[in-house]
PDB file of C-alpha atoms in Angstrom:
ATOM      1  CA  ALA A   1      63.882-127.347  96.882  1.00  0.00           C
ATOM      2  CA  ILE A   2      61.420-126.559  94.112  1.00  0.00           C
ATOM      3  CA  LEU A   3      58.730-124.163  93.570  1.00  0.00           C
ATOM      4  CA  SER A   4      55.877-124.118  90.686  1.00  0.00           C
ATOM      5  CA  THR A   5      52.950-122.943  89.557  1.00  0.00           C
ATOM      6  CA  PHE A   6      52.106-126.340  87.561  1.00  0.00           C
ATOM      7  CA  PRO A   7      51.650-129.237  89.836  1.00  0.00           C
ATOM      8  CA  LEU A   8      54.466-131.909  90.554  1.00  0.00           C
ATOM      9  CA  ALA A   9      54.939-136.142  89.805  1.00  0.00           C
ATOM     10  CA  ASP A  10      57.381-138.121  90.296  1.00  0.00           C
ATOM     11  CA  PRO A  11      59.153-136.777  92.646  1.00  0.00           C
ATOM     12  CA  LEU A  12      62.413-139.101  93.482  1.00  0.00           C
ATOM     13  CA  ALA A  13      66.198-137.616  95.324  1.00  0.00           C
ATOM     14  CA  ILE A  14      69.455-138.145  93.976  1.00  0.00           C
ATOM     15  CA  GLU A  15      71.677-138.600  96.438  1.00  0.00           C
ATOM     16  CA  LEU A  16      75.329-137.220  95.067  1.00  0.00           C
ATOM     17  CA  PRO A  17      78.491-139.483  95.863  1.00  0.00           C
ATOM     18  CA  GLY A  18      80.869-136.603  98.177  1.00  0.00           C
ATOM     19  CA  ARG A  19      82.203-137.220 101.640  1.00  0.00           C
ATOM     20  CA  ARG A  20      82.548-133.666 102.732  1.00  0.00           C
ATOM     21  CA  GLN A  21      78.561-133.187 103.494  1.00  0.00           C
ATOM     22  CA  ARG A  22      75.539-134.898 101.635  1.00  0.00           C
ATOM     23  CA  ARG A  23      74.189-133.278  99.206  1.00  0.00           C
ATOM     24  CA  VAL A  24      71.072-134.717  97.259  1.00  0.00           C
ATOM     25  CA  ILE A  25      69.110-133.628  93.874  1.00  0.00           C
ATOM     26  CA  VAL A  26      65.220-133.079  93.967  1.00  0.00           C
ATOM     27  CA  VAL A  27      63.775-133.160  90.931  1.00  0.00           C
ATOM     28  CA  ALA A  28      59.587-133.814  89.989  1.00  0.00           C
ATOM     29  CA  ALA A  29      57.932-134.113  86.838  1.00  0.00           C
ATOM     30  CA  ILE A  30      55.074-131.454  85.585  1.00  0.00           C
ATOM     31  CA  LEU A  31      53.720-131.749  82.065  1.00  0.00           C
ATOM     32  CA  LEU A  32      53.552-128.825  79.199  1.00  0.00           C
ATOM     33  CA  ASP A  33      51.436-127.773  76.707  1.00  0.00           C
ATOM     34  CA  ASN A  34      53.120-128.383  73.387  1.00  0.00           C
ATOM     35  CA  ASN A  35      51.251-127.054  70.772  1.00  0.00           C
ATOM     36  CA  GLY A  36      48.486-129.088  72.308  1.00  0.00           C
ATOM     37  CA  ARG A  37      50.300-132.665  73.438  1.00  0.00           C
ATOM     38  CA  GLU A  38      51.224-132.858  76.782  1.00  0.00           C
ATOM     39  CA  LEU A  39      54.921-133.275  77.188  1.00  0.00           C
ATOM     40  CA  PRO A  40      56.370-134.351  80.988  1.00  0.00           C
ATOM     41  CA  LEU A  41      59.645-132.176  81.362  1.00  0.00           C
ATOM     42  CA  ALA A  42      61.526-132.929  84.509  1.00  0.00           C
ATOM     43  CA  ILE A  43      62.654-130.133  86.871  1.00  0.00           C
ATOM     44  CA  GLY A  44      65.967-130.858  89.561  1.00  0.00           C
ATOM     45  CA  SER A  45      67.304-128.693  92.287  1.00  0.00           C
ATOM     46  CA  ALA A  46      70.771-129.457  93.282  1.00  0.00           C
ATOM     47  CA  HIS A  47      74.036-127.927  95.665  1.00  0.00           C
ATOM     48  CA  PHE A  48      77.046-129.235  94.619  1.00  0.00           C
ATOM     49  CA  ASN A  49      80.362-129.089  96.665  1.00  0.00           C
ATOM     50  CA  VAL A  50      82.092-126.087  97.820  1.00  0.00           C
ATOM     51  CA  LEU A  51      84.840-128.023  99.144  1.00  0.00           C
ATOM     52  CA  GLY A  52      86.919-131.342  98.904  1.00  0.00           C
ATOM     53  CA  SER A  53      87.954-133.393 101.593  1.00  0.00           C
ATOM     54  CA  ALA A  54      90.791-132.671 104.769  1.00  0.00           C
ATOM     55  CA  ARG A  55      93.005-134.877 102.927  1.00  0.00           C
ATOM     56  CA  THR A  56      92.808-132.593 100.117  1.00  0.00           C
ATOM     57  CA  MET A  57      92.824-129.602 102.310  1.00  0.00           C
ATOM     58  CA  TRP A  58      89.301-128.745 101.687  1.00  0.00           C
ATOM     59  CA  VAL A  59      90.279-127.271  97.944  1.00  0.00           C
ATOM     60  CA  PHE A  60      92.423-129.163  95.444  1.00  0.00           C
ATOM     61  CA  GLY A  61      90.056-132.084  95.399  1.00  0.00           C
ATOM     62  CA  ALA A  62      86.441-129.566  95.438  1.00  0.00           C
ATOM     63  CA  SER A  63      86.776-130.091  91.368  1.00  0.00           C
ATOM     64  CA  ALA A  64      87.082-133.378  91.221  1.00  0.00           C
ATOM     65  CA  ALA A  65      84.157-134.256  93.662  1.00  0.00           C
ATOM     66  CA  ARG A  66      81.564-131.172  92.018  1.00  0.00           C
ATOM     67  CA  ALA A  67      82.381-133.195  88.739  1.00  0.00           C
ATOM     68  CA  GLN A  68      81.399-136.679  90.180  1.00  0.00           C
ATOM     69  CA  GLN A  69      78.367-135.094  91.264  1.00  0.00           C
ATOM     70  CA  ALA A  70      78.100-133.953  87.122  1.00  0.00           C
ATOM     71  CA  GLU A  71      77.502-137.035  86.817  1.00  0.00           C
ATOM     72  CA  THR A  72      75.366-138.675  88.854  1.00  0.00           C
ATOM     73  CA  LEU A  73      73.262-135.644  88.199  1.00  0.00           C
ATOM     74  CA  ILE A  74      73.163-136.713  84.248  1.00  0.00           C
ATOM     75  CA  ARG A  75      73.287-140.976  84.821  1.00  0.00           C
ATOM     76  CA  SER A  76      69.929-140.416  86.934  1.00  0.00           C
ATOM     77  CA  LEU A  77      68.062-137.871  85.360  1.00  0.00           C
ATOM     78  CA  PRO A  78      65.128-138.925  83.802  1.00  0.00           C
ATOM     79  CA  VAL A  79      65.313-139.337  80.229  1.00  0.00           C
ATOM     80  CA  GLY A  80      64.007-137.009  77.285  1.00  0.00           C
ATOM     81  CA  PRO A  81      63.293-133.026  78.108  1.00  0.00           C
ATOM     82  CA  ALA A  82      64.766-131.386  81.360  1.00  0.00           C
ATOM     83  CA  VAL A  83      65.158-128.288  83.733  1.00  0.00           C
ATOM     84  CA  VAL A  84      68.065-127.980  86.851  1.00  0.00           C
ATOM     85  CA  GLY A  85      69.246-125.185  88.459  1.00  0.00           C
ATOM     86  CA  ALA A  86      72.089-125.544  90.696  1.00  0.00           C
ATOM     87  CA  ASP A  87      74.098-123.794  92.630  1.00  0.00           C
ATOM     88  CA  VAL A  88      77.428-125.463  91.063  1.00  0.00           C
ATOM     89  CA  ASN A  89      80.250-124.225  93.137  1.00  0.00           C
ATOM     90  CA  SER A  90      82.629-124.241  90.158  1.00  0.00           C
ATOM     91  CA  TRP A  91      85.551-121.851  91.079  1.00  0.00           C
ATOM     92  CA  GLN A  92      87.031-121.943  87.459  1.00  0.00           C
ATOM     93  CA  GLY A  93      83.202-121.062  85.934  1.00  0.00           C
ATOM     94  CA  SER A  94      81.954-122.558  82.892  1.00  0.00           C
ATOM     95  CA  ASN A  95      85.837-124.272  82.329  1.00  0.00           C
ATOM     96  CA  GLU A  96      85.390-126.459  85.100  1.00  0.00           C
ATOM     97  CA  ARG A  97      84.824-129.957  84.017  1.00  0.00           C
ATOM     98  CA  ALA A  98      80.928-130.457  86.669  1.00  0.00           C
ATOM     99  CA  VAL A  99      79.847-127.225  84.151  1.00  0.00           C
ATOM    100  CA  ARG A 100      81.603-128.909  80.592  1.00  0.00           C
ATOM    101  CA  ALA A 101      79.542-132.244  81.046  1.00  0.00           C
ATOM    102  CA  LEU A 102      76.599-130.647  82.686  1.00  0.00           C
ATOM    103  CA  ILE A 103      76.394-128.474  79.078  1.00  0.00           C
ATOM    104  CA  GLN A 104      77.295-131.207  77.178  1.00  0.00           C
ATOM    105  CA  ALA A 105      74.405-132.754  78.240  1.00  0.00           C
ATOM    106  CA  PHE A 106      72.258-129.884  78.693  1.00  0.00           C
ATOM    107  CA  PRO A 107      73.049-128.425  75.161  1.00  0.00           C
ATOM    108  CA  GLU A 108      69.765-125.473  75.059  1.00  0.00           C
ATOM    109  CA  THR A 109      71.275-124.135  78.395  1.00  0.00           C
ATOM    110  CA  PRO A 110      72.091-120.631  77.832  1.00  0.00           C
ATOM    111  CA  ALA A 111      74.752-118.377  78.868  1.00  0.00           C
ATOM    112  CA  LEU A 112      74.147-116.944  81.879  1.00  0.00           C
ATOM    113  CA  ARG A 113      77.571-113.996  81.804  1.00  0.00           C
ATOM    114  CA  GLU A 114      76.158-111.663  85.156  1.00  0.00           C
ATOM    115  CA  THR A 115      78.172-112.328  87.644  1.00  0.00           C
ATOM    116  CA  THR A 116      76.402-114.846  90.648  1.00  0.00           C
ATOM    117  CA  PHE A 117      78.598-114.576  93.601  1.00  0.00           C
ATOM    118  CA  ARG A 118      81.758-111.402  94.633  1.00  0.00           C
ATOM    119  CA  HIS A 119      84.578-111.450  92.857  1.00  0.00           C
ATOM    120  CA  GLY A 120      82.358-112.039  88.848  1.00  0.00           C
ATOM    121  CA  LEU A 121      82.088-115.980  89.948  1.00  0.00           C
ATOM    122  CA  VAL A 122      79.733-117.086  87.964  1.00  0.00           C
ATOM    123  CA  LEU A 123      78.177-119.837  90.491  1.00  0.00           C
ATOM    124  CA  ASP A 124      74.723-120.441  89.592  1.00  0.00           C
ATOM    125  CA  TRP A 125      73.806-122.196  86.259  1.00  0.00           C
ATOM    126  CA  MET A 126      70.448-123.117  84.986  1.00  0.00           C
ATOM    127  CA  PHE A 127      70.210-126.153  82.316  1.00  0.00           C
ATOM    128  CA  PHE A 128      68.340-127.120  80.243  1.00  0.00           C
ATOM    129  CA  ARG A 129      67.725-130.059  78.121  1.00  0.00           C
ATOM    130  CA  LEU A 130      63.887-128.695  75.486  1.00  0.00           C
ATOM    131  CA  PRO A 131      62.374-130.747  72.668  1.00  0.00           C
ATOM    132  CA  ASP A 132      62.601-128.765  69.250  1.00  0.00           C
ATOM    133  CA  ARG A 133      60.727-125.369  68.917  1.00  0.00           C
ATOM    134  CA  LEU A 134      61.246-123.675  72.771  1.00  0.00           C
ATOM    135  CA  ARG A 135      63.542-122.562  74.631  1.00  0.00           C
ATOM    136  CA  GLY A 136      65.007-121.390  77.581  1.00  0.00           C
ATOM    137  CA  ARG A 137      66.356-118.706  78.782  1.00  0.00           C
ATOM    138  CA  VAL A 138      68.056-116.878  81.912  1.00  0.00           C
ATOM    139  CA  ILE A 139      68.676-113.510  83.551  1.00  0.00           C
ATOM    140  CA  ARG A 140      70.531-112.739  87.225  1.00  0.00           C
ATOM    141  CA  ALA A 141      67.580-110.917  89.949  1.00  0.00           C
ATOM    142  CA  ARG A 142      68.965-107.640  90.474  1.00  0.00           C
ATOM    143  CA  GLU A 143      69.115-108.042  94.303  1.00  0.00           C
ATOM    144  CA  GLN A 144      70.619-110.974  96.085  1.00  0.00           C
ATOM    145  CA  TYR A 145      67.195-110.778  98.383  1.00  0.00           C
ATOM    146  CA  GLY A 146      69.449-111.362 101.377  1.00  0.00           C
ATOM    147  CA  ALA A 147      71.910-114.520 100.111  1.00  0.00           C
ATOM    148  CA  ASP A 148      75.592-114.495  99.625  1.00  0.00           C
ATOM    149  CA  HIS A 149      74.438-115.453  95.773  1.00  0.00           C
ATOM    150  CA  TYR A 150      71.955-113.825  93.458  1.00  0.00           C
ATOM    151  CA  PRO A 151      69.296-115.371  92.640  1.00  0.00           C
ATOM    152  CA  ILE A 152      68.810-116.723  88.733  1.00  0.00           C
ATOM    153  CA  ILE A 153      64.989-117.471  87.089  1.00  0.00           C
ATOM    154  CA  GLY A 154      65.110-119.304  83.903  1.00  0.00           C
ATOM    155  CA  TRP A 155      61.907-119.728  81.431  1.00  0.00           C
ATOM    156  CA  ILE A 156      60.982-121.690  78.563  1.00  0.00           C
ATOM    157  CA  SER A 157      58.789-120.354  76.076  1.00  0.00           C
ATOM    158  CA  PRO A 158      58.281-121.502  72.108  1.00  0.00           C
ATOM    159  CA  VAL A 159      60.755-120.011  69.585  1.00  0.00           C
ATOM    160  CA  ALA A 160      58.860-117.739  67.116  1.00  0.00           C
ATOM    161  CA  THR A 161      58.158-119.632  63.768  1.00  0.00           C
ATOM    162  CA  GLU A 162      58.382-117.819  60.098  1.00  0.00           C
TER     163      GLU A 162
END
């Protein structure tokens, strides 16, 4: 889901490849004030596969499926500034191909070092592709609020100029 205090425009649903369960990314645009100019910013929410198919004993094909889903997300998003929050389910963290591809496509993505799932795993990410003089920040919430993952909170702020 996308929650915003700004009006949302240009909604888009992107169906991800996969066999086990249907996955759809939701995307919408908001307008930011960037030094007196309106700047459209795509906002998205995604949830990648946890498991692969039965053919791969549920586990072995999952990483490849997530990589395909990441590539589909990257190709399908509108060009320009964007922020995507995602439960990537990357059991290998930032070493997994899906996460590496998303970080490359969203170069302003800050590192989140705190675990978002049990056993020290970081499965949840917020990816940023921003214009100059804006930066993204991400923190993990202190509580799980009844969920199995810790929520992450992100925001965009101007970079201080000297």
